[in-house]
GROMACS .gro file of C-alpha atoms in nm:
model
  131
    1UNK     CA    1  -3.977  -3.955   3.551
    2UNK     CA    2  -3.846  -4.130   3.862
    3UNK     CA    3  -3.484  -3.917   3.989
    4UNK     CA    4  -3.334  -4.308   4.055
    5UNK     CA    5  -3.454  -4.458   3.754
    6UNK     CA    6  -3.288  -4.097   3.544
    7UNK     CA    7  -3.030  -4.201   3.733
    8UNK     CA    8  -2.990  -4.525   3.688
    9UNK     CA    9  -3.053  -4.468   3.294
   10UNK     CA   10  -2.770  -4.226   3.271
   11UNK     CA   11  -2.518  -4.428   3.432
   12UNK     CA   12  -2.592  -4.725   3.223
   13UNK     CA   13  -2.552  -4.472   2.884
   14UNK     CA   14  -2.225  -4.324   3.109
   15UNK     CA   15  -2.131  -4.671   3.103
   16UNK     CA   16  -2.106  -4.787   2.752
   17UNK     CA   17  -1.838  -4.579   2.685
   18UNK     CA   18  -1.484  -4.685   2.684
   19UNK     CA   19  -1.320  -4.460   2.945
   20UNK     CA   20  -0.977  -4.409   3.053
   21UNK     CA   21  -0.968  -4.240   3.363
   22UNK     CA   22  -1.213  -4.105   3.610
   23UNK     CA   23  -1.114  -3.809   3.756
   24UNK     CA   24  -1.148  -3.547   3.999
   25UNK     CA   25  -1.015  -3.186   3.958
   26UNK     CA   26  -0.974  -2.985   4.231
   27UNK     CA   27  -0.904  -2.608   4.219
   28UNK     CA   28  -0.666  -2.408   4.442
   29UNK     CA   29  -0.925  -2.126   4.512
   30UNK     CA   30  -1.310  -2.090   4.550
   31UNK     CA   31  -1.478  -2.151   4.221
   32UNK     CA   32  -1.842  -2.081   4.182
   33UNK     CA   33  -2.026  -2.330   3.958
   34UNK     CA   34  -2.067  -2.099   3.686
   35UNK     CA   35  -1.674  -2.042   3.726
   36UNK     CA   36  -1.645  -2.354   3.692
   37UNK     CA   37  -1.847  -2.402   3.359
   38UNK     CA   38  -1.603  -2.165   3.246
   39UNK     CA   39  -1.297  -2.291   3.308
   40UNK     CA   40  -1.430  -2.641   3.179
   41UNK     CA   41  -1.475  -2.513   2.858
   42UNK     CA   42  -1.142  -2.372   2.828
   43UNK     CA   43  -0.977  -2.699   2.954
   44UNK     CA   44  -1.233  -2.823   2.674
   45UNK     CA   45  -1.098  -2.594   2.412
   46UNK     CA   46  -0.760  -2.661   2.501
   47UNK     CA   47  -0.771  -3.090   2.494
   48UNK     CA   48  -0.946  -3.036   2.144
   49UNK     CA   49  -0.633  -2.829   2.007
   50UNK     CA   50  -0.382  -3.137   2.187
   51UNK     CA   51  -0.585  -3.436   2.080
   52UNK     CA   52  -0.773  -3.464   1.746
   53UNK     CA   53  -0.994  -3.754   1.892
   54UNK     CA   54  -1.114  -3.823   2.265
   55UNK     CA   55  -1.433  -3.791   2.479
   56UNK     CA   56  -1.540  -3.639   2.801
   57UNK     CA   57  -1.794  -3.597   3.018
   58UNK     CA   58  -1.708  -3.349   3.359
   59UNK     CA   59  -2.002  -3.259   3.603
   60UNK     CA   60  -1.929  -3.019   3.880
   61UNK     CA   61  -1.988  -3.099   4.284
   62UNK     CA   62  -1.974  -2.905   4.554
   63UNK     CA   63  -1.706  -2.919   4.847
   64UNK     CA   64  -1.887  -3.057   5.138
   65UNK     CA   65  -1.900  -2.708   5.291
   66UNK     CA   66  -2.100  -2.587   4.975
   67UNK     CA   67  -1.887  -2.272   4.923
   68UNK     CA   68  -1.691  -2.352   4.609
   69UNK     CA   69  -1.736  -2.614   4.362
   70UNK     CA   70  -1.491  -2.888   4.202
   71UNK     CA   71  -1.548  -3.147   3.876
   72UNK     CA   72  -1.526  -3.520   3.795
   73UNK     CA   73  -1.469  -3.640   3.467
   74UNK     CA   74  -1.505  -3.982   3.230
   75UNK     CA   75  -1.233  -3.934   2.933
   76UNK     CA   76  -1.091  -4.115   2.666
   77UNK     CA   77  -0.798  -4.045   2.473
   78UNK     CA   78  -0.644  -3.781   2.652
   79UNK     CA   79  -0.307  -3.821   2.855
   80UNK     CA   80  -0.443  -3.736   3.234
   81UNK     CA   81  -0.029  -3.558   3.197
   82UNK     CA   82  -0.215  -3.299   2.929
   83UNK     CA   83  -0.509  -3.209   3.186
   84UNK     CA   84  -0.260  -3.164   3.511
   85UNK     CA   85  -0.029  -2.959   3.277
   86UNK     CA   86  -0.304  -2.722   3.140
   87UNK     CA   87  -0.475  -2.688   3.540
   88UNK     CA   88  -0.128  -2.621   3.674
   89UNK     CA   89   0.000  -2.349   3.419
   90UNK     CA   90  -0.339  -2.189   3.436
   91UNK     CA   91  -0.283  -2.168   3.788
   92UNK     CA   92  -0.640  -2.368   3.896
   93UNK     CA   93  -0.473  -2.584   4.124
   94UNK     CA   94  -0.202  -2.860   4.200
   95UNK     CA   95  -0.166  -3.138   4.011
   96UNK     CA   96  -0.109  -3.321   4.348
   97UNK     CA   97  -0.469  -3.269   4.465
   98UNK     CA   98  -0.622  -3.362   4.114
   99UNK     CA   99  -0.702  -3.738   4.124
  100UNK     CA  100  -0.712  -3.965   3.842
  101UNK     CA  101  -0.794  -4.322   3.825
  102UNK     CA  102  -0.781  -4.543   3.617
  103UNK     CA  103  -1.165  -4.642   3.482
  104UNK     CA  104  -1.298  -4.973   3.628
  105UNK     CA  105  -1.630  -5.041   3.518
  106UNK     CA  106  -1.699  -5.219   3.848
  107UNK     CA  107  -1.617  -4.974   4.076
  108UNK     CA  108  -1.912  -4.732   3.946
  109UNK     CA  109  -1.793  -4.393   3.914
  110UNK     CA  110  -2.033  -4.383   3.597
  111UNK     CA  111  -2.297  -4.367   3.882
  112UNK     CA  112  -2.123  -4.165   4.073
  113UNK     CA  113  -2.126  -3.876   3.775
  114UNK     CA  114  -2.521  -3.957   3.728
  115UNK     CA  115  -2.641  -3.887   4.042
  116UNK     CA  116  -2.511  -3.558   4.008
  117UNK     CA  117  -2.712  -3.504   3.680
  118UNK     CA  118  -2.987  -3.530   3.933
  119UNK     CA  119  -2.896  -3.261   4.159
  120UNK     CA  120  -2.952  -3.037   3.829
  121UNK     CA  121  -2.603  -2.903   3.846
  122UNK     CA  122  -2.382  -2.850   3.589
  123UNK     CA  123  -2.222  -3.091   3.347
  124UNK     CA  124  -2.101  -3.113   2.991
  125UNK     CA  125  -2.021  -3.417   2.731
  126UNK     CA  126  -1.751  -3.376   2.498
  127UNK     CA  127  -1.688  -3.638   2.229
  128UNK     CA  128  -1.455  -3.506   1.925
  129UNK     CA  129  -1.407  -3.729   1.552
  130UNK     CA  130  -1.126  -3.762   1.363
  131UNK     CA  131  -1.198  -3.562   1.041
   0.00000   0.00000   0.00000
């Protein structure tokens, strides 16, 4: 299949979710991707002890001199206060130089996390029920 119309197909599935914030965490040292992957999951595991219902999706890019790698994320339901908190007393970064916006439809940033998708790095959705 055609990489733009992949790409245009998952930001219009990105899309028809209700997001919150689109956001950009940034780490205070070099992270390989597969660091990365793992420290996603934990920040996973942790949101799904602090929230009973919210979704996610994170993929990772790298820093525009390649050597270490960061992640942008869609989510809904979780306090962007709860994500800082858990990157800053697991010593990944700042909270200062994690970004979060609120979602605007408009603006794109569901294409934005498709393209990478593309790039065949690596990326994760998260979507938890109420039981």
């Amino acid at each position: 299949m055609n990489k733009t119309i992949l790409n245009r197909a998952y930001g219009e599935f990105f899309g028809r979710e209700k997001w919150d914030y689109f956001s950009t965490l940034t780490y205070k040292y070099p992270k390989s991707v597969k660091r990365n992957r793992d420290e996603m999951n934990k920040l996973t595991k942790y949101l799904k002890k602090q929230v009973i219902t919210f979704s996610m999706i994170w993929v990772t890019e790298y820093h525009r001199t390649g050597t270490s790698a960061h992640s942008h994320l869609l989510s809904n339901g979780v306090d962007v206060a709860v994500i800082d908190k858990y990157w800053s007393n697991s010593n990944l970064g700042y909270k200062k130089f994690n970004d979060h916006k609120v979602y605007e439809r408009d603006k794109g940033a569901n294409f934005y996390m498709a393209k990478y998708i593309d790039k065949e790095i690596d990326y994760d959705y998260v979507w938890t029920l109420k039981q």
